[in-house]
């Protein structure tokens, strides 16, 4: 990897050669992948990028920790749409608003970016089996991307994982272990199993390459905005890996001169499980919390990538916002009805946070915001129905139809 220098511990600063199976530092800290920005600047320009026809995350290879000979993974991951939503911006009282719909990735979540990277690095390591723990999306993304590459997967999920996500896992042929316990207990069991059988580790807080896959969402946003930096980028936060990857991508672009400033991040967490935001707001170290939210993908009471996530929020002079489950469901409905974007509860938490900050007067008409929707609503249809209600159900009778319209208050000519 000619553009990669080493992996560096975010806690103690120790450096490591970037072998394909790189994990954490001996002190327990997670590693950051450090690049040779001078070399990248010499060969990677906006013009060379614009000339590329490939519309996947692999169009940014110079900024990714893969060998030149490593083939792109089989599924089309990345280059999800970025919509400017002027009606919603006006409704919220924002200057401009864009929605990045990452639920349009192959397995319907942003986590495909990390899993594609895991598959690429597993191939480099010569591994045939990949494993992880997950609240759902990382699991289904790994199972799908690995299946397409012919690799076997072992997936550990908490028993509360929505059926839609478990159905994906089973369809992709993963060996699924549903753990009767919290995400923390699920993670510990997966870690013990990975250590025992030597499987390739896809856990994002252990494997430093996975944030490098996630950071491609930032690279895409900036390219899709023609390198014009918004004031804020909002994203839902659970384990901390995604916001850390988002910030890394932005810093990479700034380091090579593709953007002239950095946006502020908005870290949106569920009020029932917000250990990282609480640490920022109190100025104290983070402490575990109960996983008390319907937004299962961000229900992480013991965040495994806290160091990088907290660093990202602080370095960006970011904002934190905690939203209730009711506010999350309202945002799900709002995005659907104003933008035609169907996000799962965790996926729309960033937008719920933006809405709340607008209501509080923190954001307003002078601000430009990108909100990332990290997962598709079909992942969790039960909560979508809870947010929007049941359909009108009647016999095939015009009289009953008119009566139902009247009861619903639907105006008719």
Tab-separated table of C-alpha atoms in Angstrom:
chain	number	residue	atom	x	y	z
A	1	UNK	CA	0.000	0.000	0.000
A	2	UNK	CA	2.200	2.776	-1.304
A	3	UNK	CA	0.053	5.624	0.077
A	4	UNK	CA	-0.233	4.192	3.603
A	5	UNK	CA	2.449	4.830	6.215
A	6	UNK	CA	1.334	2.896	9.311
A	7	UNK	CA	-1.365	2.341	11.889
A	8	UNK	CA	-1.115	4.618	14.941
A	9	UNK	CA	-2.732	4.095	18.332
A	10	UNK	CA	-5.063	6.942	19.255
A	11	UNK	CA	-4.219	6.423	22.942
A	12	UNK	CA	-0.466	5.908	23.248
A	13	UNK	CA	0.803	6.823	19.771
A	14	UNK	CA	2.536	3.484	19.092
A	15	UNK	CA	2.779	2.640	15.378
A	16	UNK	CA	2.285	-0.675	13.567
A	17	UNK	CA	2.918	-2.012	10.043
A	18	UNK	CA	-0.343	-2.177	8.107
A	19	UNK	CA	-0.756	-5.930	7.765
A	20	UNK	CA	-4.188	-7.106	6.512
A	21	UNK	CA	-5.125	-8.570	9.906
A	22	UNK	CA	-4.214	-5.465	11.941
A	23	UNK	CA	-6.328	-5.032	15.068
A	24	UNK	CA	-5.826	-2.980	18.263
A	25	UNK	CA	-2.768	-1.683	20.102
A	26	UNK	CA	-1.220	-3.638	22.960
A	27	UNK	CA	-2.495	-0.874	25.286
A	28	UNK	CA	-6.043	-1.582	24.114
A	29	UNK	CA	-6.377	1.543	21.976
A	30	UNK	CA	-7.819	1.406	18.478
A	31	UNK	CA	-5.523	2.338	15.612
A	32	UNK	CA	-5.816	5.130	13.069
A	33	UNK	CA	-4.551	4.531	9.513
A	34	UNK	CA	-2.014	7.213	8.588
A	35	UNK	CA	-1.457	8.168	4.936
A	36	UNK	CA	1.371	9.743	2.961
A	37	UNK	CA	-0.531	12.863	1.902
A	38	UNK	CA	2.400	14.253	-0.073
A	39	UNK	CA	2.440	11.160	-2.282
A	40	UNK	CA	-1.334	11.238	-2.667
A	41	UNK	CA	-1.319	14.900	-3.725
A	42	UNK	CA	1.195	14.136	-6.479
A	43	UNK	CA	-0.996	11.545	-8.211
A	44	UNK	CA	-4.585	12.193	-7.117
A	45	UNK	CA	-6.390	15.309	-8.318
A	46	UNK	CA	-9.976	16.431	-8.720
A	47	UNK	CA	-9.499	16.128	-12.481
A	48	UNK	CA	-8.317	12.509	-12.354
A	49	UNK	CA	-11.217	11.666	-10.061
A	50	UNK	CA	-13.797	13.373	-12.287
A	51	UNK	CA	-12.567	11.352	-15.283
A	52	UNK	CA	-13.335	8.018	-13.600
A	53	UNK	CA	-16.443	6.197	-14.703
A	54	UNK	CA	-16.673	3.854	-11.699
A	55	UNK	CA	-19.404	5.001	-9.319
A	56	UNK	CA	-18.600	3.028	-6.179
A	57	UNK	CA	-16.544	3.594	-3.044
A	58	UNK	CA	-13.538	2.176	-4.897
A	59	UNK	CA	-13.223	5.326	-7.038
A	60	UNK	CA	-11.241	6.752	-4.091
A	61	UNK	CA	-8.563	4.040	-4.019
A	62	UNK	CA	-5.703	6.475	-3.374
A	63	UNK	CA	-7.323	7.276	-0.030
A	64	UNK	CA	-8.080	3.659	0.898
A	65	UNK	CA	-5.834	1.118	2.677
A	66	UNK	CA	-5.849	-1.597	0.011
A	67	UNK	CA	-3.143	-3.010	-2.215
A	68	UNK	CA	-3.066	-1.870	-5.838
A	69	UNK	CA	-3.664	-5.460	-6.918
A	70	UNK	CA	-6.727	-5.944	-4.679
A	71	UNK	CA	-9.858	-6.194	-6.812
A	72	UNK	CA	-13.006	-4.234	-5.931
A	73	UNK	CA	-15.565	-6.268	-4.029
A	74	UNK	CA	-18.440	-7.747	-6.103
A	75	UNK	CA	-21.395	-5.702	-4.827
A	76	UNK	CA	-21.928	-2.085	-5.881
A	77	UNK	CA	-21.204	-0.237	-2.638
A	78	UNK	CA	-21.274	3.545	-2.417
A	79	UNK	CA	-22.222	6.485	-4.603
A	80	UNK	CA	-25.624	6.710	-2.932
A	81	UNK	CA	-27.761	9.708	-3.886
A	82	UNK	CA	-27.467	13.121	-2.256
A	83	UNK	CA	-30.741	15.015	-2.567
A	84	UNK	CA	-31.172	18.722	-2.006
A	85	UNK	CA	-34.402	19.059	-0.041
A	86	UNK	CA	-35.574	22.666	-0.354
A	87	UNK	CA	-39.121	22.014	0.916
A	88	UNK	CA	-37.884	20.343	4.078
A	89	UNK	CA	-35.242	23.051	4.550
A	90	UNK	CA	-37.954	25.704	4.399
A	91	UNK	CA	-40.162	23.753	6.788
A	92	UNK	CA	-37.322	23.412	9.305
A	93	UNK	CA	-36.091	26.982	8.833
A	94	UNK	CA	-32.696	26.098	7.340
A	95	UNK	CA	-30.769	27.868	4.615
A	96	UNK	CA	-30.107	24.693	2.602
A	97	UNK	CA	-30.469	20.999	3.406
A	98	UNK	CA	-29.231	17.874	1.653
A	99	UNK	CA	-30.162	14.290	2.544
A	100	UNK	CA	-27.661	11.514	1.796
A	101	UNK	CA	-29.645	8.289	1.396
A	102	UNK	CA	-27.165	5.553	2.263
A	103	UNK	CA	-30.011	3.093	2.678
A	104	UNK	CA	-29.633	2.521	-1.063
A	105	UNK	CA	-26.476	0.466	-0.626
A	106	UNK	CA	-26.744	-3.274	-1.512
A	107	UNK	CA	-27.873	-4.503	1.913
A	108	UNK	CA	-29.605	-1.182	2.649
A	109	UNK	CA	-27.228	0.549	5.061
A	110	UNK	CA	-24.054	2.612	5.322
A	111	UNK	CA	-22.397	-0.409	6.970
A	112	UNK	CA	-21.859	-1.897	3.495
A	113	UNK	CA	-18.908	0.481	3.170
A	114	UNK	CA	-17.148	-1.065	6.155
A	115	UNK	CA	-18.067	-4.618	5.167
A	116	UNK	CA	-16.765	-4.179	1.631
A	117	UNK	CA	-13.478	-3.056	3.153
A	118	UNK	CA	-13.510	-6.083	5.494
A	119	UNK	CA	-13.991	-8.431	2.539
A	120	UNK	CA	-11.143	-6.766	0.629
A	121	UNK	CA	-8.772	-7.050	3.600
A	122	UNK	CA	-9.862	-10.631	4.367
A	123	UNK	CA	-8.943	-11.533	0.783
A	124	UNK	CA	-5.533	-9.915	1.256
A	125	UNK	CA	-5.099	-11.923	4.469
A	126	UNK	CA	-6.088	-15.145	2.719
A	127	UNK	CA	-9.005	-15.665	5.114
A	128	UNK	CA	-12.028	-17.791	4.233
A	129	UNK	CA	-14.208	-16.919	7.239
A	130	UNK	CA	-15.235	-13.485	8.575
A	131	UNK	CA	-17.110	-12.856	11.819
A	132	UNK	CA	-18.586	-9.955	13.764
A	133	UNK	CA	-21.079	-8.896	16.385
A	134	UNK	CA	-23.750	-6.398	15.459
A	135	UNK	CA	-27.065	-4.876	16.419
A	136	UNK	CA	-28.162	-5.731	12.877
A	137	UNK	CA	-26.861	-3.610	10.005
A	138	UNK	CA	-23.175	-4.477	10.241
A	139	UNK	CA	-24.213	-8.117	10.393
A	140	UNK	CA	-26.407	-8.085	7.296
A	141	UNK	CA	-23.895	-5.992	5.349
A	142	UNK	CA	-21.090	-8.416	6.169
A	143	UNK	CA	-23.195	-11.455	5.315
A	144	UNK	CA	-24.227	-10.024	1.944
A	145	UNK	CA	-20.817	-8.723	0.889
A	146	UNK	CA	-19.078	-11.903	2.040
A	147	UNK	CA	-21.603	-14.129	0.264
A	148	UNK	CA	-20.969	-12.283	-2.989
A	149	UNK	CA	-17.238	-12.863	-2.536
A	150	UNK	CA	-17.610	-16.552	-1.642
A	151	UNK	CA	-16.592	-16.183	2.008
A	152	UNK	CA	-18.220	-17.817	5.030
A	153	UNK	CA	-19.606	-15.720	7.898
A	154	UNK	CA	-20.420	-16.184	11.579
A	155	UNK	CA	-22.657	-13.432	12.924
A	156	UNK	CA	-23.523	-12.663	16.555
A	157	UNK	CA	-26.598	-10.478	17.164
A	158	UNK	CA	-28.576	-9.549	20.292
A	159	UNK	CA	-31.889	-11.381	20.410
A	160	UNK	CA	-33.706	-8.010	20.088
A	161	UNK	CA	-32.411	-7.530	16.500
A	162	UNK	CA	-35.363	-6.815	14.145
A	163	UNK	CA	-36.631	-9.747	12.099
A	164	UNK	CA	-35.939	-7.934	8.814
A	165	UNK	CA	-32.235	-7.844	9.575
A	166	UNK	CA	-32.124	-11.438	10.780
A	167	UNK	CA	-33.983	-12.472	7.610
A	168	UNK	CA	-31.229	-10.850	5.539
A	169	UNK	CA	-28.583	-12.768	7.474
A	170	UNK	CA	-30.277	-16.103	6.959
A	171	UNK	CA	-30.896	-15.386	3.269
A	172	UNK	CA	-27.223	-14.593	2.745
A	173	UNK	CA	-26.282	-17.948	4.277
A	174	UNK	CA	-24.613	-16.685	7.445
A	175	UNK	CA	-24.337	-18.811	10.561
A	176	UNK	CA	-26.326	-16.622	12.952
A	177	UNK	CA	-25.952	-16.740	16.729
A	178	UNK	CA	-28.747	-14.848	18.491
A	179	UNK	CA	-27.443	-13.925	21.940
A	180	UNK	CA	-29.871	-13.537	24.817
A	181	UNK	CA	-28.337	-10.404	26.287
A	182	UNK	CA	-27.112	-6.890	25.605
A	183	UNK	CA	-24.941	-5.750	22.723
A	184	UNK	CA	-21.973	-5.720	25.123
A	185	UNK	CA	-22.531	-9.396	25.945
A	186	UNK	CA	-22.948	-10.157	22.239
A	187	UNK	CA	-19.680	-8.401	21.443
A	188	UNK	CA	-17.746	-10.263	24.132
A	189	UNK	CA	-18.969	-13.640	22.907
A	190	UNK	CA	-18.058	-12.815	19.316
A	191	UNK	CA	-14.599	-11.657	20.409
A	192	UNK	CA	-13.999	-14.908	22.308
A	193	UNK	CA	-15.136	-16.991	19.326
A	194	UNK	CA	-12.973	-15.024	16.882
A	195	UNK	CA	-9.943	-15.465	19.142
A	196	UNK	CA	-10.605	-19.191	19.514
A	197	UNK	CA	-11.083	-20.048	15.836
A	198	UNK	CA	-8.963	-17.370	14.197
A	199	UNK	CA	-11.677	-15.904	11.979
A	200	UNK	CA	-11.106	-12.568	10.246
A	201	UNK	CA	-12.446	-9.868	12.569
A	202	UNK	CA	-14.996	-7.447	11.087
A	203	UNK	CA	-15.790	-5.724	14.384
A	204	UNK	CA	-15.343	-2.034	13.556
A	205	UNK	CA	-13.952	-1.062	16.949
A	206	UNK	CA	-11.267	-3.752	16.657
A	207	UNK	CA	-10.390	-3.610	12.951
A	208	UNK	CA	-9.017	-0.134	12.065
A	209	UNK	CA	-9.607	-0.584	8.329
A	210	UNK	CA	-13.375	-0.480	8.658
A	211	UNK	CA	-13.575	3.219	9.497
A	212	UNK	CA	-11.606	3.734	6.295
A	213	UNK	CA	-14.484	2.143	4.414
A	214	UNK	CA	-17.052	4.219	6.271
A	215	UNK	CA	-15.184	7.443	5.530
A	216	UNK	CA	-16.083	7.112	1.846
A	217	UNK	CA	-19.503	8.565	2.688
A	218	UNK	CA	-17.702	11.857	3.431
A	219	UNK	CA	-15.680	11.664	0.214
A	220	UNK	CA	-18.872	11.196	-1.784
A	221	UNK	CA	-20.738	14.008	-0.052
A	222	UNK	CA	-17.986	16.469	-0.813
A	223	UNK	CA	-17.621	15.365	-4.431
A	224	UNK	CA	-21.401	15.472	-4.941
A	225	UNK	CA	-21.402	19.025	-3.537
A	226	UNK	CA	-18.615	19.952	-5.982
A	227	UNK	CA	-16.264	20.374	-3.005
A	228	UNK	CA	-18.375	23.163	-1.470
A	229	UNK	CA	-18.308	22.469	2.256
A	230	UNK	CA	-21.591	22.682	4.220
A	231	UNK	CA	-21.669	24.201	7.675
A	232	UNK	CA	-22.774	20.953	9.326
A	233	UNK	CA	-23.030	17.218	8.658
A	234	UNK	CA	-25.458	15.335	10.896
A	235	UNK	CA	-25.264	11.615	11.554
A	236	UNK	CA	-26.661	9.081	14.008
A	237	UNK	CA	-24.170	7.711	16.535
A	238	UNK	CA	-24.021	4.383	18.356
A	239	UNK	CA	-20.671	2.616	18.670
A	240	UNK	CA	-18.870	5.729	17.401
A	241	UNK	CA	-17.285	4.106	14.351
A	242	UNK	CA	-19.394	5.872	11.736
A	243	UNK	CA	-18.909	9.425	12.982
A	244	UNK	CA	-15.204	8.686	13.396
A	245	UNK	CA	-15.014	7.471	9.788
A	246	UNK	CA	-16.956	10.483	8.539
A	247	UNK	CA	-14.500	12.846	10.242
A	248	UNK	CA	-11.474	10.916	8.965
A	249	UNK	CA	-12.700	11.273	5.387
A	250	UNK	CA	-13.190	15.002	5.781
A	251	UNK	CA	-9.721	15.433	7.286
A	252	UNK	CA	-8.190	13.415	4.447
A	253	UNK	CA	-9.795	15.688	1.857
A	254	UNK	CA	-8.610	18.783	3.704
A	255	UNK	CA	-5.078	17.388	3.986
A	256	UNK	CA	-4.786	16.867	0.225
A	257	UNK	CA	-6.354	20.227	-0.592
A	258	UNK	CA	-9.678	19.041	-2.053
A	259	UNK	CA	-11.645	21.152	0.449
A	260	UNK	CA	-10.587	24.440	2.026
A	261	UNK	CA	-12.281	24.057	5.406
A	262	UNK	CA	-13.917	21.451	7.613
A	263	UNK	CA	-17.616	21.324	8.558
A	264	UNK	CA	-18.905	20.909	12.085
A	265	UNK	CA	-20.368	17.515	12.942
A	266	UNK	CA	-23.741	16.941	14.561
A	267	UNK	CA	-23.712	13.831	16.752
A	268	UNK	CA	-27.282	12.601	17.144
A	269	UNK	CA	-28.001	9.896	19.707
A	270	UNK	CA	-31.143	8.366	21.136
A	271	UNK	CA	-31.972	9.950	24.498
A	272	UNK	CA	-32.370	6.458	25.948
A	273	UNK	CA	-28.790	5.498	25.033
A	274	UNK	CA	-26.418	8.446	24.633
A	275	UNK	CA	-23.155	7.737	26.487
A	276	UNK	CA	-20.951	9.596	23.988
A	277	UNK	CA	-23.062	12.742	23.805
A	278	UNK	CA	-23.415	12.729	27.575
A	279	UNK	CA	-19.612	12.677	27.911
A	280	UNK	CA	-19.310	15.720	25.635
A	281	UNK	CA	-22.092	17.576	27.420
A	282	UNK	CA	-20.787	16.933	30.952
A	283	UNK	CA	-17.071	17.084	30.209
A	284	UNK	CA	-16.655	13.806	32.065
A	285	UNK	CA	-15.414	10.412	30.795
A	286	UNK	CA	-18.119	8.333	29.147
A	287	UNK	CA	-20.006	5.835	31.281
A	288	UNK	CA	-22.096	2.840	30.179
A	289	UNK	CA	-25.842	3.331	29.732
A	290	UNK	CA	-28.817	1.058	29.340
A	291	UNK	CA	-29.826	0.346	25.736
A	292	UNK	CA	-33.259	1.919	26.087
A	293	UNK	CA	-34.344	2.911	22.572
A	294	UNK	CA	-36.214	1.428	19.628
A	295	UNK	CA	-33.397	2.637	17.332
A	296	UNK	CA	-31.674	-0.728	17.607
A	297	UNK	CA	-28.714	0.033	15.338
A	298	UNK	CA	-27.489	2.777	17.670
A	299	UNK	CA	-28.548	1.133	20.940
A	300	UNK	CA	-24.980	0.706	22.162
A	301	UNK	CA	-24.578	1.249	25.890
A	302	UNK	CA	-20.846	0.472	25.845
A	303	UNK	CA	-19.436	2.190	22.735
A	304	UNK	CA	-16.331	0.425	21.469
A	305	UNK	CA	-14.978	3.331	19.433
A	306	UNK	CA	-15.485	6.063	21.999
A	307	UNK	CA	-12.002	7.567	21.673
A	308	UNK	CA	-12.236	8.275	17.945
A	309	UNK	CA	-15.856	9.392	18.135
A	310	UNK	CA	-15.274	11.863	20.964
A	311	UNK	CA	-12.192	13.150	19.171
A	312	UNK	CA	-14.230	13.724	16.006
A	313	UNK	CA	-16.933	15.700	17.821
A	314	UNK	CA	-14.414	17.808	19.726
A	315	UNK	CA	-12.046	18.453	16.819
A	316	UNK	CA	-14.921	19.582	14.624
A	317	UNK	CA	-16.354	21.830	17.346
A	318	UNK	CA	-19.405	19.690	16.825
A	319	UNK	CA	-22.890	19.745	18.270
A	320	UNK	CA	-24.550	16.990	20.270
A	321	UNK	CA	-28.284	16.368	20.344
A	322	UNK	CA	-30.287	13.619	22.027
A	323	UNK	CA	-33.705	12.732	20.655
A	324	UNK	CA	-36.529	10.680	22.106
A	325	UNK	CA	-37.985	7.646	20.369
A	326	UNK	CA	-41.064	9.741	19.577
A	327	UNK	CA	-38.898	12.390	17.905
A	328	UNK	CA	-37.142	9.673	15.909
A	329	UNK	CA	-40.445	8.251	14.657
A	330	UNK	CA	-41.641	11.751	13.747
A	331	UNK	CA	-38.467	12.279	11.723
A	332	UNK	CA	-39.043	8.960	9.954
A	333	UNK	CA	-42.487	10.124	8.917
A	334	UNK	CA	-41.238	13.632	8.019
A	335	UNK	CA	-38.506	12.330	5.704
A	336	UNK	CA	-40.939	10.011	3.972
A	337	UNK	CA	-43.605	12.633	3.404
A	338	UNK	CA	-41.369	15.526	2.336
A	339	UNK	CA	-38.461	13.759	0.650
A	340	UNK	CA	-39.656	10.282	-0.316
A	341	UNK	CA	-36.767	8.806	1.683
A	342	UNK	CA	-37.586	5.734	3.815
A	343	UNK	CA	-35.190	5.410	6.723
A	344	UNK	CA	-35.141	3.063	9.677
A	345	UNK	CA	-35.261	4.625	13.173
A	346	UNK	CA	-31.484	4.654	13.675
A	347	UNK	CA	-31.041	5.829	10.100
A	348	UNK	CA	-33.167	8.949	10.583
A	349	UNK	CA	-31.835	9.912	14.013
A	350	UNK	CA	-29.491	12.454	12.414
A	351	UNK	CA	-32.470	14.164	10.777
A	352	UNK	CA	-34.392	14.039	14.057
A	353	UNK	CA	-31.441	15.812	15.629
A	354	UNK	CA	-31.390	18.484	12.925
A	355	UNK	CA	-35.099	19.109	13.416
A	356	UNK	CA	-34.659	19.450	17.180
A	357	UNK	CA	-31.731	21.857	16.818
A	358	UNK	CA	-33.837	23.979	14.482
A	359	UNK	CA	-36.680	24.035	17.001
A	360	UNK	CA	-34.204	25.088	19.692
A	361	UNK	CA	-32.905	27.924	17.514
A	362	UNK	CA	-29.394	26.451	17.338
A	363	UNK	CA	-29.668	26.039	13.547
A	364	UNK	CA	-31.402	28.523	11.265
A	365	UNK	CA	-31.718	30.326	7.961
A	366	UNK	CA	-27.994	31.029	7.673
A	367	UNK	CA	-26.964	27.390	7.980
A	368	UNK	CA	-26.305	24.688	5.382
A	369	UNK	CA	-26.658	21.085	6.533
A	370	UNK	CA	-26.174	17.568	5.173
A	371	UNK	CA	-28.095	14.859	7.009
A	372	UNK	CA	-26.991	11.267	6.437
A	373	UNK	CA	-29.699	8.578	6.481
A	374	UNK	CA	-27.718	5.487	7.411
A	375	UNK	CA	-30.242	2.674	6.877
A	376	UNK	CA	-33.424	1.824	4.982
A	377	UNK	CA	-36.827	1.624	6.656
A	378	UNK	CA	-37.511	-1.890	5.371
A	379	UNK	CA	-35.022	-3.032	7.995
A	380	UNK	CA	-37.645	-2.412	10.677
A	381	UNK	CA	-41.189	-2.313	9.291
A	382	UNK	CA	-42.807	-2.740	12.717
A	383	UNK	CA	-41.601	0.670	13.849
A	384	UNK	CA	-42.431	2.222	10.486
A	385	UNK	CA	-46.046	1.140	10.982
A	386	UNK	CA	-45.881	2.428	14.551
A	387	UNK	CA	-44.758	5.819	13.215
A	388	UNK	CA	-47.255	6.126	10.368
A	389	UNK	CA	-50.223	3.960	11.313
A	390	UNK	CA	-52.205	1.180	9.689
A	391	UNK	CA	-53.911	1.436	6.273
A	392	UNK	CA	-57.640	1.912	5.772
A	393	UNK	CA	-59.153	-1.588	5.716
A	394	UNK	CA	-62.697	-1.994	4.337
A	395	UNK	CA	-64.754	-4.355	2.157
A	396	UNK	CA	-65.061	-3.560	-1.563
A	397	UNK	CA	-67.929	-1.119	-1.084
A	398	UNK	CA	-68.126	2.555	-2.153
A	399	UNK	CA	-70.348	3.458	0.771
A	400	UNK	CA	-67.804	2.103	3.243
A	401	UNK	CA	-65.051	3.928	1.372
A	402	UNK	CA	-66.880	7.257	1.661
A	403	UNK	CA	-67.550	6.598	5.336
A	404	UNK	CA	-63.880	5.806	5.969
A	405	UNK	CA	-62.788	8.986	4.155
A	406	UNK	CA	-65.197	10.992	6.303
A	407	UNK	CA	-63.881	9.430	9.513
A	408	UNK	CA	-60.297	10.193	8.451
A	409	UNK	CA	-61.186	13.793	7.592
A	410	UNK	CA	-60.075	13.324	3.974
A	411	UNK	CA	-61.539	16.212	1.919
A	412	UNK	CA	-63.462	15.150	-1.181
A	413	UNK	CA	-64.954	17.169	-4.062
